[in-house]
PDB file of C-alpha atoms in Angstrom:
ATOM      1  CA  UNK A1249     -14.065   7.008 -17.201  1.00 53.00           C
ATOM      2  CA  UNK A1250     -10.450   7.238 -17.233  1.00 53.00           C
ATOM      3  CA  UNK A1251      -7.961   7.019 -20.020  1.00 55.00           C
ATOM      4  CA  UNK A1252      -5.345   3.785 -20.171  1.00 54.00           C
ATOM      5  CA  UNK A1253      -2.894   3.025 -22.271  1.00 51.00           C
ATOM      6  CA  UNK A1254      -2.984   1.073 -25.106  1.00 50.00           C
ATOM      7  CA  UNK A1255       0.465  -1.009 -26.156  1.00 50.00           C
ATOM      8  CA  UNK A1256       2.925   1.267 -27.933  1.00 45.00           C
ATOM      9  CA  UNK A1257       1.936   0.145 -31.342  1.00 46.00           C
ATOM     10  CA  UNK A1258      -1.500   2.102 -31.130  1.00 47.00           C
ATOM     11  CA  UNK A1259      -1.415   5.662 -30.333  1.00 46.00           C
ATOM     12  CA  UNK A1260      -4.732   5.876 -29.214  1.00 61.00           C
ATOM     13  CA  UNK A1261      -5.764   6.035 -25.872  1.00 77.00           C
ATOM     14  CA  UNK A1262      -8.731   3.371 -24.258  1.00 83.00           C
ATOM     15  CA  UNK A1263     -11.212   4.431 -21.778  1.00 85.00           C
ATOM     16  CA  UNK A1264     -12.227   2.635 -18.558  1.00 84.00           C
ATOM     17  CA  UNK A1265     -15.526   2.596 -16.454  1.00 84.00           C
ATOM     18  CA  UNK A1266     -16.298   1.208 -13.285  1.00 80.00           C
ATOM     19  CA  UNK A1267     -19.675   0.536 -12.153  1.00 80.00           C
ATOM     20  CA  UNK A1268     -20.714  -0.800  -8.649  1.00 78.00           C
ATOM     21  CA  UNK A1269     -21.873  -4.648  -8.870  1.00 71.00           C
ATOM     22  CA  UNK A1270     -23.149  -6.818  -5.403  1.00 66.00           C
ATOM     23  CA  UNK A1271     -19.997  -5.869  -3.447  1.00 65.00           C
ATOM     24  CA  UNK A1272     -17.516  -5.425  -6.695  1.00 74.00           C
ATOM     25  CA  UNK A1273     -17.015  -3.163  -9.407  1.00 78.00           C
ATOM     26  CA  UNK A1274     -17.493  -3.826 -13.109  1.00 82.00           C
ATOM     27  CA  UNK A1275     -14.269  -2.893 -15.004  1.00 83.00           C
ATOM     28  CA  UNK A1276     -15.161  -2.087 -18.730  1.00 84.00           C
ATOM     29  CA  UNK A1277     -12.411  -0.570 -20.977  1.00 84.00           C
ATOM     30  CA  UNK A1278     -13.804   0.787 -24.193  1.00 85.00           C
ATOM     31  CA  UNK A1279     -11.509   1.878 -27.572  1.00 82.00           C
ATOM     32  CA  UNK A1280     -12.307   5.763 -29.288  1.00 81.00           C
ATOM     33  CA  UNK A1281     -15.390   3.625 -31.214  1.00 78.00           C
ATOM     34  CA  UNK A1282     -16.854   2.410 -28.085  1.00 79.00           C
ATOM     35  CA  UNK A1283     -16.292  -1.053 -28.956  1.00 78.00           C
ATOM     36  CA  UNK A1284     -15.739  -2.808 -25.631  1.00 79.00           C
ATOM     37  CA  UNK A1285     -11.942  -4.343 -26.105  1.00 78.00           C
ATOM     38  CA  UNK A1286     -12.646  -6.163 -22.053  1.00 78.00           C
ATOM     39  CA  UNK A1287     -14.804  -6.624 -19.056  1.00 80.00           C
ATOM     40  CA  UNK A1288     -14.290  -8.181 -16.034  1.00 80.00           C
ATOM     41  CA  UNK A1289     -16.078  -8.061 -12.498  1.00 79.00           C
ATOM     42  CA  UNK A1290     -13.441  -7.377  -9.214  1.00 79.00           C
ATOM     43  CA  UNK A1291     -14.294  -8.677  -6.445  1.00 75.00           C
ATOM     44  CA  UNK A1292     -12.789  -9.773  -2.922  1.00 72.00           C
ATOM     45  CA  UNK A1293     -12.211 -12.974  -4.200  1.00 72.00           C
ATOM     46  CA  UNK A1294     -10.297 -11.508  -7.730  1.00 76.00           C
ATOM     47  CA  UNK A1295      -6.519 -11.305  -7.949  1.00 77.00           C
ATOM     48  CA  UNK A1296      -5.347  -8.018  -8.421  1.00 78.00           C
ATOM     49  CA  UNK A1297      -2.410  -5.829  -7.481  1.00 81.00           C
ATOM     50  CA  UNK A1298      -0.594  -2.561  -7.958  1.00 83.00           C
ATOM     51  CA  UNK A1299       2.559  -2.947 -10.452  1.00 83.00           C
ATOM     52  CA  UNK A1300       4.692  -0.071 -10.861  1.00 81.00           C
ATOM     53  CA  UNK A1301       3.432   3.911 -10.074  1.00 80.00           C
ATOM     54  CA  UNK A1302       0.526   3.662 -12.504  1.00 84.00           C
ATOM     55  CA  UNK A1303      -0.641   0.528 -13.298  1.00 86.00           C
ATOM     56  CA  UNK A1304      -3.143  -2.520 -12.026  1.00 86.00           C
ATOM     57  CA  UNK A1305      -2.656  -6.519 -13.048  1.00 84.00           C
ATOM     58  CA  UNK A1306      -5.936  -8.230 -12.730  1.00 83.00           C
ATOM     59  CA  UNK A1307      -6.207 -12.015 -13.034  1.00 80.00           C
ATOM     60  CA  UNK A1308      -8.737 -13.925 -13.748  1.00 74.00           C
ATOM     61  CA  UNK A1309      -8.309 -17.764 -13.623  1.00 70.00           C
ATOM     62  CA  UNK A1310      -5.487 -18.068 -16.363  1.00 69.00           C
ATOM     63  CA  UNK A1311      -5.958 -15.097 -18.189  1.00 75.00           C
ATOM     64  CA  UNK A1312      -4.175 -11.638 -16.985  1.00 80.00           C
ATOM     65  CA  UNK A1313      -5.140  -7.764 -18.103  1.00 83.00           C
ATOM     66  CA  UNK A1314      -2.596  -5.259 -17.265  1.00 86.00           C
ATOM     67  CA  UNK A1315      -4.194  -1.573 -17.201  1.00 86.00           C
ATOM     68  CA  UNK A1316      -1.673   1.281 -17.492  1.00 87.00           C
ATOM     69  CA  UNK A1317      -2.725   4.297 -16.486  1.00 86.00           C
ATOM     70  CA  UNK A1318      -1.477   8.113 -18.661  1.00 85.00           C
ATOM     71  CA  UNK A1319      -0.101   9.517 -14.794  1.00 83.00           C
ATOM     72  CA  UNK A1320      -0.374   8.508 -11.065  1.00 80.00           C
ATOM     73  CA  UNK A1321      -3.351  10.718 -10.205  1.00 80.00           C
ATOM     74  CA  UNK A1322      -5.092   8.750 -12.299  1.00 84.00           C
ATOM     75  CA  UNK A1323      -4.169   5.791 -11.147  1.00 83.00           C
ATOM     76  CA  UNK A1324      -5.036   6.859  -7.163  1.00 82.00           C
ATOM     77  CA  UNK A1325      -8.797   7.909  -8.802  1.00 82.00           C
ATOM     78  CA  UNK A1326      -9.040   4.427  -9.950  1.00 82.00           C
ATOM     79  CA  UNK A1327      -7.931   2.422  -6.881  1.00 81.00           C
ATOM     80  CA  UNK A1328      -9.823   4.673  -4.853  1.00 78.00           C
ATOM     81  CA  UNK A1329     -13.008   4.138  -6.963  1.00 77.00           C
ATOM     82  CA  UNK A1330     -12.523   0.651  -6.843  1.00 75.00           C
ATOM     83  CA  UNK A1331     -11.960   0.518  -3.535  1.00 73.00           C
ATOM     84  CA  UNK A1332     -15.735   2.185  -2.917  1.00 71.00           C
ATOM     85  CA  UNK A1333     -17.575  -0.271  -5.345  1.00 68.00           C
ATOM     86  CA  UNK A1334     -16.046  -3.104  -3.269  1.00 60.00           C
ATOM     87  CA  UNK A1335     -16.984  -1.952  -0.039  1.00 62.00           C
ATOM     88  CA  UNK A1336     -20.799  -1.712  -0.696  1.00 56.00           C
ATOM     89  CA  UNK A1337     -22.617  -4.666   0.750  1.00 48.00           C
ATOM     90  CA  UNK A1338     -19.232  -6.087   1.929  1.00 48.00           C
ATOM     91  CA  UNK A1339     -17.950  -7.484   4.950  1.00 48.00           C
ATOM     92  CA  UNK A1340     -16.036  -5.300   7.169  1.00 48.00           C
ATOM     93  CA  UNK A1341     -12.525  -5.900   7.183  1.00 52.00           C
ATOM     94  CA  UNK A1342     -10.739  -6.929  10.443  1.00 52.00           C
ATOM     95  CA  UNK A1343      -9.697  -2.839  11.106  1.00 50.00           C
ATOM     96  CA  UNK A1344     -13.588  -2.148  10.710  1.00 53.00           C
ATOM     97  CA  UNK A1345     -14.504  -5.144  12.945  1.00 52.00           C
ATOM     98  CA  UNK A1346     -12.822  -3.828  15.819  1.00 48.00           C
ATOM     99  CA  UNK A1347     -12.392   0.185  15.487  1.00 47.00           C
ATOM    100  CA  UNK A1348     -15.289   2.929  15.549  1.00 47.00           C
ATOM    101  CA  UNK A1349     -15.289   4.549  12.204  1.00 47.00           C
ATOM    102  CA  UNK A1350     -15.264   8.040  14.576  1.00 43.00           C
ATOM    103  CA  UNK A1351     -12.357   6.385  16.131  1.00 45.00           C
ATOM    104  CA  UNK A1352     -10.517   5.625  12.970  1.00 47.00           C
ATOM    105  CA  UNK A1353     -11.035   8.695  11.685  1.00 48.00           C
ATOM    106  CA  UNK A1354      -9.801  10.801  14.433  1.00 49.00           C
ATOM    107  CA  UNK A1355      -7.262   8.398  14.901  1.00 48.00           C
ATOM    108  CA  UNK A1356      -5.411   9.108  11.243  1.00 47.00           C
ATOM    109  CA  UNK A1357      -6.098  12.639  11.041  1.00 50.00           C
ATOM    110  CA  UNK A1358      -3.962  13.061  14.286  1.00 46.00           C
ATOM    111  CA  UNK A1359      -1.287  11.453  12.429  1.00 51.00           C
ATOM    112  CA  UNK A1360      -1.514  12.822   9.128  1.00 48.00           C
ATOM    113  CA  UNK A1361      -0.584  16.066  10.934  1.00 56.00           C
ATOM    114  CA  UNK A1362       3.452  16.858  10.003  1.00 56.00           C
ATOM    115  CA  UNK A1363       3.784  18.280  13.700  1.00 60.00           C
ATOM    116  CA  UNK A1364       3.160  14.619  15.414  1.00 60.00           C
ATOM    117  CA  UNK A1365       5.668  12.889  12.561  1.00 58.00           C
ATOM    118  CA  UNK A1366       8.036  15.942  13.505  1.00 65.00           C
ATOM    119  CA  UNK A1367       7.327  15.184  17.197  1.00 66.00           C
ATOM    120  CA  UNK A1368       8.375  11.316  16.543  1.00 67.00           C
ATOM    121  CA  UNK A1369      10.983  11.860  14.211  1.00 68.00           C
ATOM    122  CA  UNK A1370      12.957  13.978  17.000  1.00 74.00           C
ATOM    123  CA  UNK A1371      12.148  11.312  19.561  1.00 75.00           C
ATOM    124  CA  UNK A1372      16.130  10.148  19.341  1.00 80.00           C
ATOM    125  CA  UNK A1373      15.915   7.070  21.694  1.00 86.00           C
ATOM    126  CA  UNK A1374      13.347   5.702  19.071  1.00 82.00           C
ATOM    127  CA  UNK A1375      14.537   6.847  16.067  1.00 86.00           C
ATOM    128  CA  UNK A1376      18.468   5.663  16.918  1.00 90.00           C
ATOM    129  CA  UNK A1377      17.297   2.482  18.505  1.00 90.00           C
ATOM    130  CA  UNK A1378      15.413   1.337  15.867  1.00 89.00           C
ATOM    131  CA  UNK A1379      18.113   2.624  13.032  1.00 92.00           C
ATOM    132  CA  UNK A1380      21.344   0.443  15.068  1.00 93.00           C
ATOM    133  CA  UNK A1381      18.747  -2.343  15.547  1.00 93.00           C
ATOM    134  CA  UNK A1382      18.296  -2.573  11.356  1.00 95.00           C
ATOM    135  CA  UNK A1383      21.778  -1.837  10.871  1.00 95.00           C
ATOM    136  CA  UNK A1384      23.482  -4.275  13.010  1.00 95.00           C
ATOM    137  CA  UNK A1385      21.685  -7.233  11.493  1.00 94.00           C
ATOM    138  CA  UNK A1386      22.067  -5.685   8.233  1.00 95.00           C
ATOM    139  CA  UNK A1387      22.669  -9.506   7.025  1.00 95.00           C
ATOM    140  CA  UNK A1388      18.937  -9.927   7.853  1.00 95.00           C
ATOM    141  CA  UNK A1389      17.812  -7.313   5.562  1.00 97.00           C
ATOM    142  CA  UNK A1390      20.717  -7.516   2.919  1.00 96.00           C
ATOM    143  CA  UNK A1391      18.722  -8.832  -0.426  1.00 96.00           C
ATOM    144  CA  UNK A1392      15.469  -9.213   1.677  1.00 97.00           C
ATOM    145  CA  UNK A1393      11.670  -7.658   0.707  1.00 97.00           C
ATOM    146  CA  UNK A1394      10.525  -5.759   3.529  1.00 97.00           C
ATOM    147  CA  UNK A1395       7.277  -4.582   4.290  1.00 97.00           C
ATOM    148  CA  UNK A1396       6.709  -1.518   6.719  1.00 95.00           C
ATOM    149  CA  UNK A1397       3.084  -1.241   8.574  1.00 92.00           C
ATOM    150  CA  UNK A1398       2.499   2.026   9.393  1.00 87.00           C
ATOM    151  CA  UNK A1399       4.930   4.019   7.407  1.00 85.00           C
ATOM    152  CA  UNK A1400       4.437   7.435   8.451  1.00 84.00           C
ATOM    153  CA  UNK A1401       7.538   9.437   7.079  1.00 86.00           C
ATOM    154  CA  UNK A1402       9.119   6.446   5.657  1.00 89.00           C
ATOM    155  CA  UNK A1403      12.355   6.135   7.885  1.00 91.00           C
ATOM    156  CA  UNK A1404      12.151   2.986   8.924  1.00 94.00           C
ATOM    157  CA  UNK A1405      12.019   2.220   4.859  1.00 96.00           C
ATOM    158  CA  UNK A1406      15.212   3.940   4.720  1.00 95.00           C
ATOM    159  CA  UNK A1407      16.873   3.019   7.609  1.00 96.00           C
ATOM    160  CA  UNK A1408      15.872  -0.783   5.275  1.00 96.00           C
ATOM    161  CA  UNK A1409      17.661   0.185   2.313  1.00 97.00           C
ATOM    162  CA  UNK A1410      20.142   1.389   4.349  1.00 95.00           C
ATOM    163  CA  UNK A1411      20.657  -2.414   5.410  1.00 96.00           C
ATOM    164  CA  UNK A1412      21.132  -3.579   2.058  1.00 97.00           C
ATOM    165  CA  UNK A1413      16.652  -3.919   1.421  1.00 97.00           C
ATOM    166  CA  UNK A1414      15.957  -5.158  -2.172  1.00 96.00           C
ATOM    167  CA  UNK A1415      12.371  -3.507  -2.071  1.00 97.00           C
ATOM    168  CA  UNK A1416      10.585  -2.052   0.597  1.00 97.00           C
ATOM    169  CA  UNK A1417       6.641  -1.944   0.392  1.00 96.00           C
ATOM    170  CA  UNK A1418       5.519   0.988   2.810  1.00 94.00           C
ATOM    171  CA  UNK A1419       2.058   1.275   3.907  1.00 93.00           C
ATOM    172  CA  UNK A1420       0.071   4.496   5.468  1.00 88.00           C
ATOM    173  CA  UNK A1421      -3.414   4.693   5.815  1.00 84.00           C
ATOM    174  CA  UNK A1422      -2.975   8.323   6.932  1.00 79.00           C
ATOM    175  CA  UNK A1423      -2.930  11.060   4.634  1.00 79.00           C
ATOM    176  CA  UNK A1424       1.279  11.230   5.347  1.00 83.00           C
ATOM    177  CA  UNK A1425       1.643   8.748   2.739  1.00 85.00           C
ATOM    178  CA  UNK A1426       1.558  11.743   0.008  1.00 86.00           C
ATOM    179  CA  UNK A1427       4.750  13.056   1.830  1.00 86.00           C
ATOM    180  CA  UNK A1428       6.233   9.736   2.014  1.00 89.00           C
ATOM    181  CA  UNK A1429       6.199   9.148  -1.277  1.00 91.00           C
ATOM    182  CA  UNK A1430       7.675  12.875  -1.586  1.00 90.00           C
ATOM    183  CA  UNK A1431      10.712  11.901   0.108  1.00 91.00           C
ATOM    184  CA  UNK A1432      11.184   8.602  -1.753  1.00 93.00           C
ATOM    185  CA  UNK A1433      11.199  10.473  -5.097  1.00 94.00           C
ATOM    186  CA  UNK A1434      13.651  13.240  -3.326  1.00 94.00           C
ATOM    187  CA  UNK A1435      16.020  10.817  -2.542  1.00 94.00           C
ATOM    188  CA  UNK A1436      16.370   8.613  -5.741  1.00 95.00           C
ATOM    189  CA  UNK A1437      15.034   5.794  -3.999  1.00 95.00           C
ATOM    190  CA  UNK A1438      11.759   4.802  -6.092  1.00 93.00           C
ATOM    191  CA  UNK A1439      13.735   1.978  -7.179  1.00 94.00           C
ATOM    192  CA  UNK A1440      13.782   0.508  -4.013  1.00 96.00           C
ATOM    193  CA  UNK A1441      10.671   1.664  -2.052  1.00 96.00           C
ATOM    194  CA  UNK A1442       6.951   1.807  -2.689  1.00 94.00           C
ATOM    195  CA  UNK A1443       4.836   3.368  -0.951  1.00 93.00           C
ATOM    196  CA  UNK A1444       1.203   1.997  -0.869  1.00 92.00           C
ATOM    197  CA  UNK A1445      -1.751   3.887   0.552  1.00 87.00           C
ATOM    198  CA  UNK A1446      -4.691   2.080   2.588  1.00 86.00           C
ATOM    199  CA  UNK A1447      -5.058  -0.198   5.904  1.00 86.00           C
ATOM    200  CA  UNK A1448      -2.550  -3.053   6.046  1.00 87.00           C
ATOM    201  CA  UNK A1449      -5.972  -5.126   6.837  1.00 85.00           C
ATOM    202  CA  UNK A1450      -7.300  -3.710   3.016  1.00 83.00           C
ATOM    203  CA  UNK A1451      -3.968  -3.388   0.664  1.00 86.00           C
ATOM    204  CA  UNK A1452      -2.596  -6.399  -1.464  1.00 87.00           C
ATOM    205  CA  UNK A1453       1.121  -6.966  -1.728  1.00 90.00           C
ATOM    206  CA  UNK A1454       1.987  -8.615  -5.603  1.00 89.00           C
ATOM    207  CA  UNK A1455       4.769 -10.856  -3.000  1.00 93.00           C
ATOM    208  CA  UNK A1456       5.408 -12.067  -0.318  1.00 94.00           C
ATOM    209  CA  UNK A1457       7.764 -10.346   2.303  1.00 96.00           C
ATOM    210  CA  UNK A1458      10.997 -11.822   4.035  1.00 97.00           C
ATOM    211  CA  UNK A1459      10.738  -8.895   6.990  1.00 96.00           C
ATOM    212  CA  UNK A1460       8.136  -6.909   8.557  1.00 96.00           C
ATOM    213  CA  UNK A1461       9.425  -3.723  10.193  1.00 94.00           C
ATOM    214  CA  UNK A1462       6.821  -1.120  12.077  1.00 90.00           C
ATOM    215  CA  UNK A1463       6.437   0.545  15.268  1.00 85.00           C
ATOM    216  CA  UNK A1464       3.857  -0.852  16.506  1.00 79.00           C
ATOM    217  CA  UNK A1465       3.750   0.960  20.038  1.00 71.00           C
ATOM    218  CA  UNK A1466       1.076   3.815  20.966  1.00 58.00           C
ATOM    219  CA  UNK A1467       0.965   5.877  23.667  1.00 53.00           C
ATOM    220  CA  UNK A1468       0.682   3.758  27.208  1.00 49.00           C
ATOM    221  CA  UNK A1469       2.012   1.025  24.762  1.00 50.00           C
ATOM    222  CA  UNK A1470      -1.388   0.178  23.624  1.00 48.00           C
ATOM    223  CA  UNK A1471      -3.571   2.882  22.488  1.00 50.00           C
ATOM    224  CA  UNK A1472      -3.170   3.105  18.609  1.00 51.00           C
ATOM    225  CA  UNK A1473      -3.852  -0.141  18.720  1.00 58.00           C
ATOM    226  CA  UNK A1474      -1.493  -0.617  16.104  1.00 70.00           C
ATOM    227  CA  UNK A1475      -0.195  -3.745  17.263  1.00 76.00           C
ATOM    228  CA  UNK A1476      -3.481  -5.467  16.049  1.00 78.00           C
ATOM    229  CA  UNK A1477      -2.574  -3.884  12.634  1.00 80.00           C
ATOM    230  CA  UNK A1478       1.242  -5.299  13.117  1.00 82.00           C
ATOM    231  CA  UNK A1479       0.251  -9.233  13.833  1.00 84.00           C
ATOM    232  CA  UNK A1480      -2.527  -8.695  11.342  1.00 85.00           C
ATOM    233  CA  UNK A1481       0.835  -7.869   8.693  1.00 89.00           C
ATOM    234  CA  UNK A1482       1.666 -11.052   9.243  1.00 91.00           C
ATOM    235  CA  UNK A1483      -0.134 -12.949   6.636  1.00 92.00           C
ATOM    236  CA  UNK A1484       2.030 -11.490   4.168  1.00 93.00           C
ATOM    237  CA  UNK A1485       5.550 -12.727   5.938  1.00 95.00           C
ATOM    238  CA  UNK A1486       7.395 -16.019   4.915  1.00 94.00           C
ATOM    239  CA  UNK A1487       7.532 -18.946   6.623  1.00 91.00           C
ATOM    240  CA  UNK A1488      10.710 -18.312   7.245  1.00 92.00           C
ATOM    241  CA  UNK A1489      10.690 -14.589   7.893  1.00 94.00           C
ATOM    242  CA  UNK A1490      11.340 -12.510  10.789  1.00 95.00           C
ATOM    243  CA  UNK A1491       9.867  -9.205  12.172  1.00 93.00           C
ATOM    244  CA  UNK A1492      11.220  -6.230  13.953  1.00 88.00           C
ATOM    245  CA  UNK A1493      10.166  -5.810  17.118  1.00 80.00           C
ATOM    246  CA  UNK A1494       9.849  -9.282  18.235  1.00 62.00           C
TER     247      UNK A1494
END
């Protein structure tokens, strides 16, 4: 179990379990008597989403539990958990569907490694193209949520807030998302830019976005097969809302 906060008025901390249930997990929070204070099951189907660094809002038809966790380690061991109740005896999600898990595997370890983000971040034509394409239509992003598929370092989330961004949601599947969030905290910018951890085919957004910004474009254009990923992204954009490339 882990340890979640109780409002400020009670000192005491609460403890929740999670136990795998038929494709879900069974979310039980206890108080220091045992008494069970709520339970819930989480499933595909539940609402649920990240707020903040360390805590989870989970909905259940008109009633809402927010769980704050006592740090953000504890908080990863609980999405992660959750994550691995939910995918016993579940579907595969549309990454799964169409990549080899020996595939996948290879595929973000390669770019987990700081030497490949180096190798990209010092790829100028890319790096400068995409930073005067966000910057001249700075009125695009000025006020705007963004959403970045495929993180990596983070600098197309900067090169966002640069452009006036009002919150950036940057997602990594690879394990480069530790040292994106690193830089985010470096630069003062937590404010403005969080960075969320999983497949954009797996994570849930708490909004939707007004811009999606990635670069979506593998070796011989289509290896990563990342622009699967980047029209998947697009169930989280507006109406209304534009993406960069186009």
């Amino acid at each position: 179990g882990l340890p979640v906060s109780q409002p400020a008025q009670k000192a005491a901390l609460l403890r929740l379990e999670l136990r795998a249930r038929d494709g879900g997990a069974e979310v039980a929070v206890t108080d220091v008597d045992g008494v069970c204070v709520y339970k819930c099951l989480v499933n595909k189907d539940t609402e649920y989403c990240r707020v903040g660094k360390e805590s989870v809002l989970i909905t259940l038809g008109y009633n809402s539990a927010l769980l704050q966790f006592t740090s953000h380690s504890e908080y990863n061991m609980f999405s992660n958990t959750l994550n691995s109740c939910k995918n016993i005896n579940k579907e595969h999600s549309v990454f799964n569907q169409r990549t080899e898990d020996s595939s996948a595997s290879q595929y973000f370890q390669f770019y987990g490694c700081l030497s490949q983000q180096q190798n990209m971040m010092q790829d100028f034509v890319r790096t400068a193209t995409y930073h005067r394409a966000i910057l001249q239509n700075h009125t695009d992003f000025k006020d705007k949520v963004v959403l970045d598929v495929g993180c990596g370092s983070g600098i197309l989330s900067f090169f966002a807030v640069q452009a006036g961004a009002r919150k950036v949601y940057a997602v990594e599947a690879s394990s480069v998302a530790k040292y994106a969030e690193i830089l985010v905290q470096s630069n003062n910018v937590a404010d403005k830019i969080s960075v969320l951890s999983g497949k954009i085919e797996e994570i849930t957004l708490p909004e939707s976005v007004d811009v999606i910004v990635s670069e979506p474009m593998g070796y011989m254009l289509f290896n990563e097969r990342m622009l699967e990923s980047y029209l998947h992204s697009k169930k989280w954009l507006k109406s209304n809302g534009m993406m960069f490339p186009t």
